[in-house]
């Protein structure tokens, strides 16, 4: 549950950087019964977690939205993902409705490696989706599956970013790690890929992909926090590379499914000592540039 003290800490972080708001590219909103199952998995410390993981912001939907707004988050996402076939299109329909009633949420969609995926991905883009979520680990699919070839091509052609959990943290999956998604990028070099969780634990290899492909970004979700550093610390030797890639790193929190307060994730970034300009870019400016068309259109609709 958020507290005045937590809100004050986040407000202080923004004030010190001169930011009126934050943009969080990795927040989870999904149908109630789906989120309940996700939370039950975390509560049970399932095999992809393997450790206690208390949900800090176990709130109803309206209060979760209100909490982000009180933190000064002006733009966020509804990261949702299927774990089986014939689920993604239904999730996309829910996400459209959620965005219609939550104008500060970027229109989000998802997909699964299945027949028809290219069709409903195209439909989601035509309906206004500006960011996708792909969960290689939970879905258990191969990014190079031929069923996804047209999906990646459609996303690359449309310039629509996809936030992909493709790293092997917290435990490896059958198709996680940098190699499968690197093969996708070799075929679709214009793809705007946002690597979730900085690609943990293969941080350096995913930074290599960012070096190689200008459309590759990384989100900070849970990286650098005490919870993650205890088990999969970011390599000190790669610290300088964070500065070099500073125009393609984006703030992501994993709200509400985090086992610590929202401010701690921001404090962890500040603790990297990479400077105020780096923090402003990561916490707002880079995402504002990536989603400039949508944010400009949103401003126009409000005026």
Backbone as numpy.savetxt, mean C-alpha at the origin, in Angstrom:
# Nx Ny Nz CAx CAy CAz Cx Cy Cz
-7.44 1.94 19.86 -8.28 3.13 19.86 -7.40 4.38 19.86
-7.71 5.30 18.97 -6.93 6.52 18.91 -7.15 7.37 20.15
-6.14 8.10 20.52 -6.20 8.98 21.68 -5.81 10.38 21.27
-6.14 11.34 22.13 -5.75 12.71 21.86 -4.24 12.81 21.77
-3.54 12.07 22.61 -2.08 12.10 22.59 -1.54 11.62 21.25
-2.13 10.55 20.70 -1.69 10.04 19.41 -1.94 11.06 18.30
-3.11 11.66 18.31 -3.44 12.68 17.31 -2.49 13.87 17.44
-2.13 14.21 18.67 -1.22 15.33 18.88 0.16 15.03 18.34
0.61 13.78 18.50 1.92 13.38 17.96 1.94 13.47 16.44
0.89 12.98 15.80 0.84 13.04 14.34 0.75 14.49 13.87
-0.05 15.28 14.55 -0.16 16.70 14.18 1.19 17.40 14.34
1.93 17.06 15.38 3.25 17.64 15.58 4.21 17.26 14.48
4.13 16.00 14.04 4.97 15.54 12.93 4.70 16.36 11.68
3.42 16.54 11.37 3.06 17.32 10.18 3.49 18.78 10.33
3.27 19.32 11.51 3.60 20.73 11.74 5.09 20.99 11.56
5.92 20.10 12.06 7.37 20.28 11.94 7.84 20.25 10.49
7.07 19.54 9.64 7.44 19.46 8.22 6.73 20.50 7.37
5.80 21.22 7.98 5.02 22.19 7.21 4.01 21.54 6.29
3.55 20.33 6.64 2.56 19.62 5.84 1.17 19.82 6.41
0.25 20.24 5.57 -1.14 20.36 6.03 -1.82 19.00 6.09
-1.28 18.02 5.34 -1.90 16.70 5.34 -0.88 15.64 4.94
-1.27 14.39 5.15 -0.51 13.22 4.73 -1.28 12.48 3.64
-0.55 11.76 2.79 -1.17 10.83 1.85 -0.67 9.44 2.19
-1.60 8.54 2.49 -1.27 7.18 2.93 -1.74 6.21 1.85
-0.80 5.59 1.15 -1.15 4.75 0.01 -1.45 3.30 0.40
-1.39 2.97 1.69 -1.57 1.57 2.08 -2.44 1.49 3.33
-3.73 1.69 3.14 -4.70 1.51 4.22 -5.74 0.51 3.75
-6.31 -0.23 4.69 -7.22 -1.32 4.35 -8.66 -0.99 4.73
-9.52 -0.99 3.74 -10.97 -0.97 3.94 -11.54 -2.04 3.03
-12.44 -2.85 3.57 -13.02 -3.96 2.81 -14.36 -4.33 3.43
-15.14 -5.17 2.76 -16.44 -5.56 3.33 -16.29 -6.10 4.75
-17.27 -5.82 5.58 -17.18 -6.16 7.00 -16.86 -7.61 7.26
-17.55 -8.51 6.57 -17.32 -9.93 6.87 -15.94 -10.38 6.39
-15.39 -9.72 5.37 -14.04 -10.04 4.93 -13.02 -9.53 5.94
-13.21 -8.29 6.39 -12.28 -7.73 7.37 -12.32 -8.52 8.67
-13.50 -8.99 9.07 -13.61 -9.80 10.28 -12.74 -11.06 10.17
-12.72 -11.66 8.97 -11.91 -12.86 8.78 -10.42 -12.52 8.80
-10.06 -11.38 8.24 -8.67 -10.94 8.28 -8.23 -10.73 9.73
-9.08 -10.05 10.50 -8.74 -9.81 11.90 -8.66 -11.11 12.69
-9.55 -12.06 12.39 -9.50 -13.36 13.08 -8.18 -14.06 12.77
-7.69 -13.93 11.56 -6.41 -14.52 11.18 -5.28 -13.89 11.98
-5.29 -12.55 12.08 -4.27 -11.88 12.88 -4.38 -12.29 14.35
-5.60 -12.39 14.86 -5.79 -12.76 16.26 -5.22 -14.15 16.56
-5.31 -15.02 15.56 -4.82 -16.39 15.74 -3.34 -16.53 15.43
-2.69 -15.40 15.04 -1.28 -15.43 14.64 -1.05 -16.54 13.62
-1.82 -16.45 12.50 -1.79 -17.47 11.46 -0.40 -17.71 10.90
-0.27 -18.73 10.05 1.07 -19.15 9.59 1.83 -18.09 8.80
1.14 -17.13 8.19 1.85 -16.06 7.50 2.30 -14.97 8.48
1.92 -15.10 9.73 2.29 -14.11 10.75 3.25 -14.74 11.75
2.76 -15.76 12.45 3.63 -16.52 13.34 4.03 -15.83 14.62
3.36 -14.76 14.97 3.66 -14.04 16.21 2.44 -13.24 16.61
2.31 -12.89 17.88 1.17 -12.06 18.29 1.12 -10.76 17.50
-0.10 -10.38 17.10 -0.27 -9.20 16.24 -1.57 -8.50 16.64
-1.58 -7.76 17.72 -2.81 -7.08 18.14 -3.20 -5.97 17.16
-4.47 -5.89 16.83 -4.98 -4.87 15.92 -5.24 -3.59 16.73
-4.46 -2.56 16.47 -4.57 -1.33 17.27 -5.86 -0.58 16.99
-6.30 -0.57 15.74 -7.46 0.25 15.37 -8.64 -0.63 14.98
-9.06 -1.46 15.93 -10.20 -2.36 15.72 -11.48 -1.54 15.96
-11.86 -0.79 14.95 -12.97 0.14 15.04 -13.96 -0.14 13.92
-15.18 0.39 14.05 -16.11 0.24 12.94 -15.67 1.15 11.79
-16.25 0.94 10.65 -15.78 1.59 9.43 -15.80 3.11 9.53
-16.90 3.67 10.00 -17.00 5.13 10.09 -15.94 5.70 11.01
-15.67 5.02 12.11 -14.68 5.53 13.06 -13.27 5.38 12.49
-13.03 4.35 11.70 -11.71 4.22 11.06 -11.46 5.38 10.09
-12.47 5.70 9.30 -12.34 6.84 8.39 -12.11 8.12 9.19
-12.90 8.31 10.24 -12.77 9.52 11.06 -11.40 9.60 11.71
-10.84 8.46 12.10 -9.52 8.44 12.73 -8.46 8.93 11.75
-8.49 8.42 10.52 -7.52 8.89 9.53 -7.66 10.40 9.30
-8.88 10.86 9.24 -9.08 12.30 9.04 -8.54 13.09 10.22
-8.72 12.59 11.43 -8.18 13.31 12.59 -6.65 13.30 12.58
-6.06 12.28 11.97 -4.60 12.26 11.84 -4.12 13.21 10.74
-5.04 13.79 10.01 -4.65 14.71 8.93 -4.33 13.99 7.64
-4.86 12.79 7.45 -4.67 12.05 6.20 -5.73 12.52 5.21
-5.31 13.21 4.19 -6.26 13.77 3.22 -6.63 12.79 2.13
-5.76 11.80 1.91 -5.98 10.83 0.83 -5.47 9.48 1.29
-6.29 8.44 1.08 -5.90 7.09 1.49 -6.49 6.09 0.50
-6.32 4.81 0.75 -6.75 3.76 -0.18 -7.61 2.74 0.54
-8.25 1.89 -0.25 -9.00 0.76 0.35 -8.36 -0.54 -0.15
-7.13 -0.78 0.29 -6.41 -1.98 -0.13 -7.20 -3.23 0.25
-7.65 -3.97 -0.73 -8.40 -5.20 -0.50 -7.94 -6.22 -1.53
-8.11 -7.50 -1.22 -7.49 -8.53 -2.05 -8.24 -9.84 -1.88
-8.37 -10.61 -2.97 -9.02 -11.92 -2.90 -8.02 -13.02 -2.54
-8.52 -14.05 -1.90 -7.68 -15.21 -1.60 -8.09 -16.43 -2.43
-9.08 -16.22 -3.31 -9.56 -17.33 -4.14 -10.20 -16.75 -5.40
-10.43 -17.60 -6.42 -11.07 -17.11 -7.64 -12.50 -16.61 -7.39
-13.01 -15.85 -8.35 -14.39 -15.36 -8.37 -14.72 -14.52 -7.14
-13.75 -13.78 -6.68 -13.94 -12.91 -5.52 -13.58 -11.47 -5.85
-12.63 -11.28 -6.77 -12.09 -9.94 -7.02 -13.14 -8.98 -7.57
-13.95 -9.42 -8.53 -14.93 -8.51 -9.13 -15.92 -8.02 -8.08
-16.30 -8.91 -7.17 -17.21 -8.52 -6.09 -16.55 -7.50 -5.16
-15.28 -7.71 -4.83 -14.56 -6.75 -4.01 -14.44 -5.40 -4.72
-14.23 -5.41 -6.02 -14.12 -4.17 -6.76 -15.43 -3.39 -6.73
-16.56 -4.12 -6.82 -17.85 -3.45 -6.74 -18.03 -2.79 -5.38
-17.62 -3.50 -4.32 -17.72 -2.91 -2.98 -16.83 -1.68 -2.87
-15.61 -1.76 -3.40 -14.67 -0.64 -3.31 -15.19 0.59 -4.05
-15.85 0.37 -5.19 -16.44 1.51 -5.90 -17.47 2.21 -5.04
-18.32 1.42 -4.39 -19.36 2.00 -3.54 -18.74 2.72 -2.35
-17.68 2.14 -1.78 -17.02 2.77 -0.64 -16.42 4.11 -1.06
-15.77 4.17 -2.21 -15.17 5.42 -2.67 -16.24 6.45 -2.99
-17.40 6.02 -3.46 -18.48 6.96 -3.75 -18.93 7.70 -2.49
-18.89 7.00 -1.35 -19.33 7.64 -0.10 -18.17 8.12 0.76
-16.95 7.93 0.26 -15.75 8.34 1.01 -14.83 9.06 0.04
-15.08 10.31 -0.25 -14.36 10.99 -1.35 -12.87 11.15 -1.13
-12.37 11.02 0.10 -10.93 11.12 0.32 -10.21 9.79 0.12
-10.95 8.74 -0.25 -10.35 7.45 -0.56 -10.12 7.34 -2.06
-8.90 7.04 -2.48 -8.62 6.77 -3.89 -9.40 5.54 -4.33
-9.99 5.60 -5.49 -10.74 4.45 -6.00 -9.78 3.28 -6.22
-10.00 2.22 -5.48 -9.08 1.09 -5.41 -9.74 -0.16 -5.99
-8.95 -1.03 -6.60 -9.46 -2.30 -7.12 -8.39 -3.36 -6.93
-8.73 -4.59 -7.32 -7.81 -5.71 -7.13 -8.03 -6.75 -8.22
-7.28 -7.83 -8.19 -7.45 -8.90 -9.17 -6.87 -10.19 -8.63
-7.18 -11.27 -9.32 -6.70 -12.62 -9.00 -6.29 -13.27 -10.31
-5.39 -14.23 -10.26 -4.98 -14.94 -11.47 -6.08 -15.92 -11.87
-6.96 -15.46 -12.74 -8.12 -16.27 -13.14 -8.60 -15.81 -14.50
-9.32 -16.67 -15.18 -9.93 -16.30 -16.45 -10.88 -15.13 -16.21
-10.84 -14.16 -17.10 -11.71 -13.00 -16.96 -11.11 -11.85 -16.19
-9.90 -12.04 -15.64 -9.30 -10.97 -14.84 -9.07 -9.71 -15.67
-8.58 -9.88 -16.90 -8.32 -8.71 -17.73 -9.59 -7.92 -17.99
-10.70 -8.62 -18.13 -11.99 -7.95 -18.39 -12.41 -7.11 -17.20
-12.40 -7.69 -15.98 -12.88 -6.88 -14.86 -11.87 -5.83 -14.42
-10.58 -6.03 -14.72 -9.61 -4.96 -14.46 -9.88 -3.77 -15.38
-10.15 -4.06 -16.66 -10.49 -2.98 -17.59 -11.75 -2.27 -17.15
-12.76 -3.02 -16.71 -14.01 -2.43 -16.24 -13.77 -1.55 -15.02
-12.90 -2.00 -14.12 -12.62 -1.21 -12.91 -11.94 0.10 -13.28
-11.00 0.07 -14.22 -10.34 1.30 -14.65 -11.35 2.23 -15.31
-12.20 1.68 -16.16 -13.21 2.50 -16.83 -14.17 3.12 -15.82
-14.36 2.44 -14.68 -15.25 2.95 -13.63 -14.55 3.92 -12.69
-13.26 4.18 -12.95 -12.57 5.20 -12.17 -11.49 4.73 -11.23
-11.16 3.44 -11.21 -10.10 2.95 -10.31 -8.77 3.58 -10.69
-8.05 4.11 -9.69 -6.77 4.77 -9.94 -5.61 4.06 -9.25
-5.89 3.00 -8.51 -4.84 2.22 -7.88 -5.38 0.81 -7.65
-4.50 -0.19 -7.81 -4.87 -1.59 -7.61 -4.01 -2.18 -6.49
-4.56 -3.23 -5.88 -3.81 -4.00 -4.89 -3.62 -5.42 -5.42
-2.39 -5.92 -5.36 -2.09 -7.29 -5.74 -1.36 -7.96 -4.59
-1.91 -9.07 -4.10 -1.29 -9.74 -2.95 -0.80 -11.12 -3.39
0.46 -11.17 -3.82 1.05 -12.42 -4.31 1.08 -13.47 -3.21
1.36 -13.04 -1.99 1.51 -13.99 -0.89 0.18 -14.63 -0.52
-0.84 -13.80 -0.27 -2.15 -14.33 0.13 -2.81 -15.06 -1.03
-2.73 -14.49 -2.23 -3.36 -15.12 -3.38 -2.70 -16.42 -3.79
-1.40 -16.51 -3.56 -0.67 -17.73 -3.91 -0.48 -17.92 -5.40
-0.65 -16.85 -6.17 -0.50 -16.97 -7.62 0.86 -16.48 -8.09
1.21 -16.93 -9.29 2.48 -16.56 -9.90 2.26 -15.28 -10.70
3.02 -14.21 -10.43 2.85 -12.98 -11.21 3.03 -13.18 -12.71
3.76 -14.23 -13.11 3.98 -14.47 -14.54 2.93 -15.40 -15.14
1.90 -15.73 -14.38 0.83 -16.58 -14.90 0.28 -15.98 -16.19
0.15 -16.76 -17.27 -0.40 -16.22 -18.51 -1.77 -15.56 -18.35
-2.55 -15.99 -17.36 -3.85 -15.38 -17.12 -3.74 -13.91 -16.72
-2.54 -13.48 -16.30 -2.33 -12.10 -15.87 -1.61 -11.25 -16.90
-1.21 -11.84 -18.01 -0.43 -11.08 -18.99 -1.17 -9.83 -19.46
-2.45 -9.99 -19.81 -3.23 -8.84 -20.26 -3.55 -7.88 -19.11
-3.60 -8.39 -17.89 -3.82 -7.52 -16.73 -2.66 -6.55 -16.57
-1.45 -7.09 -16.55 -0.27 -6.22 -16.41 -0.18 -5.25 -17.59
-0.48 -5.73 -18.78 -0.42 -4.87 -19.94 -1.44 -3.75 -19.88
-2.64 -4.06 -19.42 -3.68 -3.04 -19.29 -3.28 -1.99 -18.27
-2.75 -2.43 -17.13 -2.33 -1.49 -16.09 -1.18 -0.61 -16.58
-0.23 -1.22 -17.28 0.91 -0.45 -17.79 0.46 0.57 -18.83
-0.42 0.16 -19.73 -0.90 1.08 -20.77 -1.71 2.22 -20.18
-2.47 1.92 -19.13 -3.31 2.95 -18.52 -2.53 3.83 -17.55
-1.33 3.41 -17.17 -0.55 4.17 -16.19 -1.13 4.13 -14.80
-1.89 3.09 -14.49 -2.53 2.96 -13.18 -1.60 2.18 -12.24
-1.21 2.76 -11.12 -0.30 2.05 -10.20 -0.94 0.83 -9.56
-0.11 -0.15 -9.25 -0.55 -1.33 -8.52 0.37 -1.52 -7.32
-0.23 -1.55 -6.13 0.51 -1.82 -4.90 0.59 -3.34 -4.74
1.78 -3.89 -4.83 1.95 -5.34 -4.83 2.72 -5.81 -3.61
2.09 -6.70 -2.85 2.81 -7.40 -1.78 3.50 -8.58 -2.47
4.73 -8.35 -2.89 5.48 -9.37 -3.63 6.77 -9.77 -2.93
7.13 -9.10 -1.85 8.27 -9.52 -1.05 7.93 -10.76 -0.24
8.93 -11.35 0.37 8.75 -12.63 1.07 8.47 -12.48 2.56
8.22 -11.26 3.02 7.86 -11.07 4.41 6.35 -11.14 4.61
5.86 -11.60 5.75 6.65 -12.07 6.89 7.23 -13.48 6.73
6.65 -14.29 5.81 7.27 -15.59 5.49 7.17 -15.78 3.98
8.11 -16.51 3.37 8.08 -16.68 1.92 6.85 -17.43 1.45
6.37 -17.04 0.27 5.31 -17.77 -0.40 5.87 -18.47 -1.63
5.02 -19.20 -2.32 5.48 -19.97 -3.47 6.02 -19.08 -4.58
5.51 -17.83 -4.67 5.89 -16.96 -5.78 6.31 -15.57 -5.31
6.71 -15.46 -4.05 7.18 -14.16 -3.56 8.66 -13.97 -3.86
9.14 -12.78 -3.59 10.53 -12.45 -3.87 10.64 -11.62 -5.14
11.79 -11.05 -5.39 11.94 -10.12 -6.52 11.92 -10.77 -7.89
12.28 -12.05 -8.01 12.46 -12.63 -9.34 11.16 -12.71 -10.15
10.04 -13.21 -9.59 8.83 -13.29 -10.42 8.33 -11.93 -10.90
8.30 -10.94 -10.02 7.81 -9.64 -10.44 8.81 -8.96 -11.36
10.10 -9.28 -11.23 11.09 -8.73 -12.16 10.84 -9.23 -13.58
10.37 -10.47 -13.70 10.06 -10.99 -15.04 8.85 -10.27 -15.63
7.90 -9.88 -14.77 6.76 -9.07 -15.23 7.25 -7.71 -15.72
8.13 -7.08 -14.97 8.64 -5.77 -15.35 9.45 -5.83 -16.64
10.15 -6.92 -16.85 10.90 -7.06 -18.10 9.97 -7.06 -19.30
8.77 -7.60 -19.13 7.79 -7.62 -20.22 6.98 -6.33 -20.28
6.85 -5.65 -19.14 6.02 -4.44 -19.07 6.80 -3.35 -18.33
7.85 -2.83 -18.95 8.75 -1.91 -18.25 8.11 -0.58 -17.86
6.95 -0.25 -18.43 6.28 1.00 -18.07 5.32 0.83 -16.91
5.21 -0.39 -16.38 4.29 -0.65 -15.28 4.62 0.21 -14.07
3.61 0.86 -13.50 3.79 1.63 -12.27 3.55 0.69 -11.09
4.61 0.09 -10.61 4.55 -0.88 -9.53 4.97 -0.22 -8.23
4.12 -0.34 -7.21 4.46 0.13 -5.86 4.71 -1.12 -5.01
5.95 -1.36 -4.66 6.31 -2.54 -3.88 5.94 -2.29 -2.42
5.01 -3.08 -1.90 4.55 -2.91 -0.53 5.63 -3.31 0.46
5.61 -2.65 1.61 6.51 -2.99 2.72 7.99 -2.85 2.35
8.30 -1.98 1.39 9.68 -1.80 0.93 10.28 -3.10 0.40
9.40 -4.11 0.13 9.89 -5.40 -0.36 10.49 -6.29 0.70
10.20 -6.01 1.97 10.85 -6.79 3.03 10.64 -8.29 2.85
11.66 -9.09 3.15 12.98 -8.73 3.64 14.01 -8.52 2.54
13.57 -8.61 1.25 14.52 -8.46 0.14 14.65 -6.98 -0.25
14.91 -6.15 0.73 14.92 -4.70 0.52 15.85 -4.30 -0.62
17.08 -4.76 -0.58 18.06 -4.33 -1.57 17.68 -4.74 -2.98
17.15 -5.94 -3.15 16.79 -6.42 -4.48 15.66 -5.60 -5.08
14.73 -5.17 -4.24 13.64 -4.34 -4.77 14.10 -2.92 -5.03
15.05 -2.43 -4.26 15.66 -1.13 -4.60 16.39 -1.24 -5.93
16.98 -2.40 -6.21 17.61 -2.60 -7.52 16.58 -2.45 -8.64
15.39 -3.00 -8.44 14.34 -2.86 -9.46 13.94 -1.40 -9.65
13.91 -0.65 -8.55 13.60 0.78 -8.66 14.69 1.51 -9.43
15.93 1.08 -9.26 17.03 1.66 -10.03 16.87 1.38 -11.52
16.35 0.20 -11.82 16.29 -0.26 -13.21 15.07 0.26 -13.96
13.93 0.42 -13.22 12.67 0.79 -13.87 12.11 2.06 -13.23
11.94 3.12 -14.01 11.48 4.40 -13.43 10.07 4.36 -12.88
9.27 3.37 -13.27 7.91 3.28 -12.75 7.79 2.53 -11.44
8.89 1.97 -10.94 8.85 1.21 -9.68 9.00 2.16 -8.50
8.04 2.07 -7.59 8.05 2.81 -6.33 8.05 1.79 -5.19
8.26 2.25 -3.98 8.18 1.39 -2.80 7.38 2.11 -1.73
6.52 1.37 -1.02 5.85 2.01 0.11 6.48 1.56 1.42
6.37 2.40 2.42 7.10 2.21 3.68 6.36 1.31 4.66
5.25 0.74 4.27 4.35 0.06 5.19 5.07 -0.87 6.16
5.05 -0.51 7.42 5.60 -1.24 8.55 7.13 -1.29 8.58
7.77 -0.93 7.49 9.23 -0.96 7.47 9.78 0.05 8.47
10.93 -0.27 9.04 11.68 0.60 9.96 11.07 0.68 11.36
9.89 0.11 11.58 9.27 0.15 12.91 9.95 -0.85 13.83
9.80 -0.65 15.14 10.38 -1.58 16.10 9.87 -3.00 15.87
8.58 -3.13 15.53 7.96 -4.43 15.35 8.65 -5.22 14.25
9.03 -4.55 13.16 9.66 -5.21 12.03 11.18 -5.31 12.21
11.78 -4.25 12.72 13.24 -4.23 12.86 13.76 -5.35 13.75
12.93 -5.82 14.67 13.34 -6.89 15.57 13.63 -8.18 14.81
12.92 -8.41 13.69 13.04 -9.68 12.98 13.61 -9.53 11.57
13.24 -8.47 10.86 13.74 -8.26 9.49 14.23 -6.83 9.35
15.36 -6.51 10.00 15.86 -5.13 9.98 16.29 -4.70 8.58
16.10 -3.42 8.32 16.56 -2.85 7.06 18.09 -2.81 7.10
18.77 -3.26 6.03 20.24 -3.33 6.06 20.88 -1.93 6.17
21.70 -1.70 7.15 22.37 -0.39 7.27 23.12 0.01 6.01
23.66 -0.96 5.29 24.42 -0.65 4.08 23.55 -0.05 2.98
22.23 -0.28 3.06 21.32 0.25 2.04 20.68 1.57 2.47
21.05 2.08 3.63 20.42 3.30 4.13 20.59 4.47 3.15
21.79 4.61 2.57 22.01 5.73 1.65 21.15 5.60 0.40
20.76 4.39 0.04 19.95 4.19 -1.15 18.53 4.74 -0.95
18.09 4.84 0.29 16.78 5.43 0.56 16.76 6.90 0.14
17.85 7.59 0.37 17.94 8.98 -0.06 17.92 9.07 -1.58
18.67 8.19 -2.23 18.74 8.22 -3.69 17.39 7.93 -4.33
16.60 7.07 -3.70 15.28 6.70 -4.22 14.17 7.54 -3.61
14.54 8.64 -2.99 13.58 9.42 -2.21 12.40 9.97 -2.97
12.50 10.07 -4.30 11.37 10.58 -5.08 10.38 9.48 -5.45
10.69 8.21 -5.05 9.79 7.11 -5.38 9.47 6.23 -4.17
9.58 6.80 -3.00 9.17 6.12 -1.77 7.93 6.82 -1.23
6.93 6.04 -0.84 5.63 6.56 -0.46 5.26 6.10 0.94
4.63 6.99 1.68 4.15 6.63 3.02 3.00 5.63 2.91
3.14 4.52 3.64 2.07 3.54 3.80 2.07 3.07 5.24
0.90 2.88 5.81 0.82 2.57 7.24 0.35 1.15 7.55
-0.49 0.56 6.69 -1.20 -0.69 6.97 -2.35 -0.49 7.95
-2.73 0.75 8.20 -3.90 1.05 9.04 -5.12 0.31 8.47
-5.95 -0.30 9.31 -5.95 -0.31 10.77 -5.20 -1.51 11.36
-4.61 -2.34 10.48 -4.10 -3.64 10.92 -2.67 -3.58 11.43
-2.38 -2.59 12.25 -1.01 -2.45 12.77 -0.99 -2.70 14.27
0.10 -3.31 14.75 0.18 -3.65 16.18 0.84 -2.56 17.01
0.72 -1.31 16.58 1.29 -0.16 17.28 0.52 1.07 16.81
0.79 2.21 17.42 0.09 3.43 17.06 0.56 4.00 15.73
-0.33 4.74 15.08 -0.04 5.32 13.77 1.20 6.21 13.82
1.36 6.97 14.89 2.49 7.90 15.00 3.83 7.17 14.99
3.86 5.93 15.48 5.14 5.23 15.55 5.73 5.00 14.16
4.87 4.69 13.17 5.36 4.51 11.81 6.00 5.77 11.27
5.41 6.93 11.57 5.97 8.20 11.14 7.27 8.50 11.89
7.27 8.22 13.19 8.48 8.44 13.98 9.64 7.57 13.47
9.30 6.36 13.01 10.34 5.47 12.49 10.98 6.06 11.23
10.18 6.71 10.40 10.74 7.38 9.22 11.62 8.54 9.63
11.14 9.33 10.58 11.94 10.47 11.04 13.26 9.99 11.63
13.24 8.82 12.27 14.44 8.29 12.89 15.52 7.87 11.90
15.18 7.82 10.62 16.19 7.49 9.61 17.15 8.65 9.36
16.76 9.84 9.83 17.62 11.03 9.71 18.00 11.34 8.27
17.02 11.28 7.40 17.26 11.56 5.99 16.80 12.98 5.61
16.35 13.76 6.58 16.06 15.15 6.33 14.59 15.45 6.10
14.22 16.69 6.32 12.83 17.12 6.19 12.34 17.06 4.75
13.18 17.40 3.79 12.76 17.34 2.39 12.39 15.92 2.01
13.18 14.95 2.46 12.91 13.53 2.19 11.58 13.12 2.81
11.36 13.52 4.06 10.12 13.17 4.75 8.90 13.80 4.07
9.01 15.06 3.65 7.88 15.70 2.98 7.55 14.98 1.68
8.59 14.60 0.95 8.36 13.88 -0.30 7.68 12.54 -0.04
8.18 11.79 0.92 7.65 10.45 1.21 6.23 10.52 1.75
5.96 11.44 2.62 4.68 11.47 3.33 3.58 12.22 2.58
3.95 12.93 1.51 2.92 13.66 0.77 3.27 13.84 -0.70
4.39 14.48 -0.99 4.62 15.01 -2.33 4.75 13.94 -3.41
5.40 12.82 -3.11 5.57 11.78 -4.12 4.22 11.19 -4.53
3.38 10.91 -3.57 2.06 10.37 -3.88 1.19 11.42 -4.57
1.33 12.67 -4.15 0.56 13.74 -4.80 0.91 13.83 -6.27
2.19 13.62 -6.60 2.61 13.64 -7.99 2.11 12.39 -8.73
2.19 11.23 -8.09 1.79 9.98 -8.73 0.29 9.97 -9.04
-0.49 10.56 -8.15 -1.95 10.57 -8.32 -2.45 11.98 -8.66
-1.61 12.75 -9.33 -1.93 14.16 -9.59 -3.24 14.32 -10.34
-3.48 13.50 -11.36 -4.69 13.65 -12.15 -5.93 13.44 -11.30
-5.91 12.40 -10.46 -7.06 12.12 -9.61 -7.27 13.23 -8.58
-6.20 13.70 -7.96 -6.33 14.73 -6.94 -6.78 16.05 -7.56
-6.31 16.34 -8.76 -6.75 17.55 -9.45 -8.23 17.45 -9.80
-8.64 16.28 -10.28 -10.04 16.09 -10.58 -10.93 16.17 -9.35
-10.42 15.66 -8.23 -11.17 15.74 -6.98 -11.37 17.18 -6.58
-10.31 18.00 -6.70 -10.42 19.42 -6.36 -11.44 20.11 -7.26
-11.44 19.73 -8.54 -12.40 20.32 -9.47 -13.84 19.97 -9.12
-14.05 18.70 -8.69 -15.40 18.28 -8.33 -15.91 18.98 -7.10
-14.98 19.37 -6.20 -15.39 20.06 -4.96 -15.69 21.53 -5.19
-15.04 22.13 -6.22 -15.20 23.57 -6.43 -16.52 23.91 -7.14
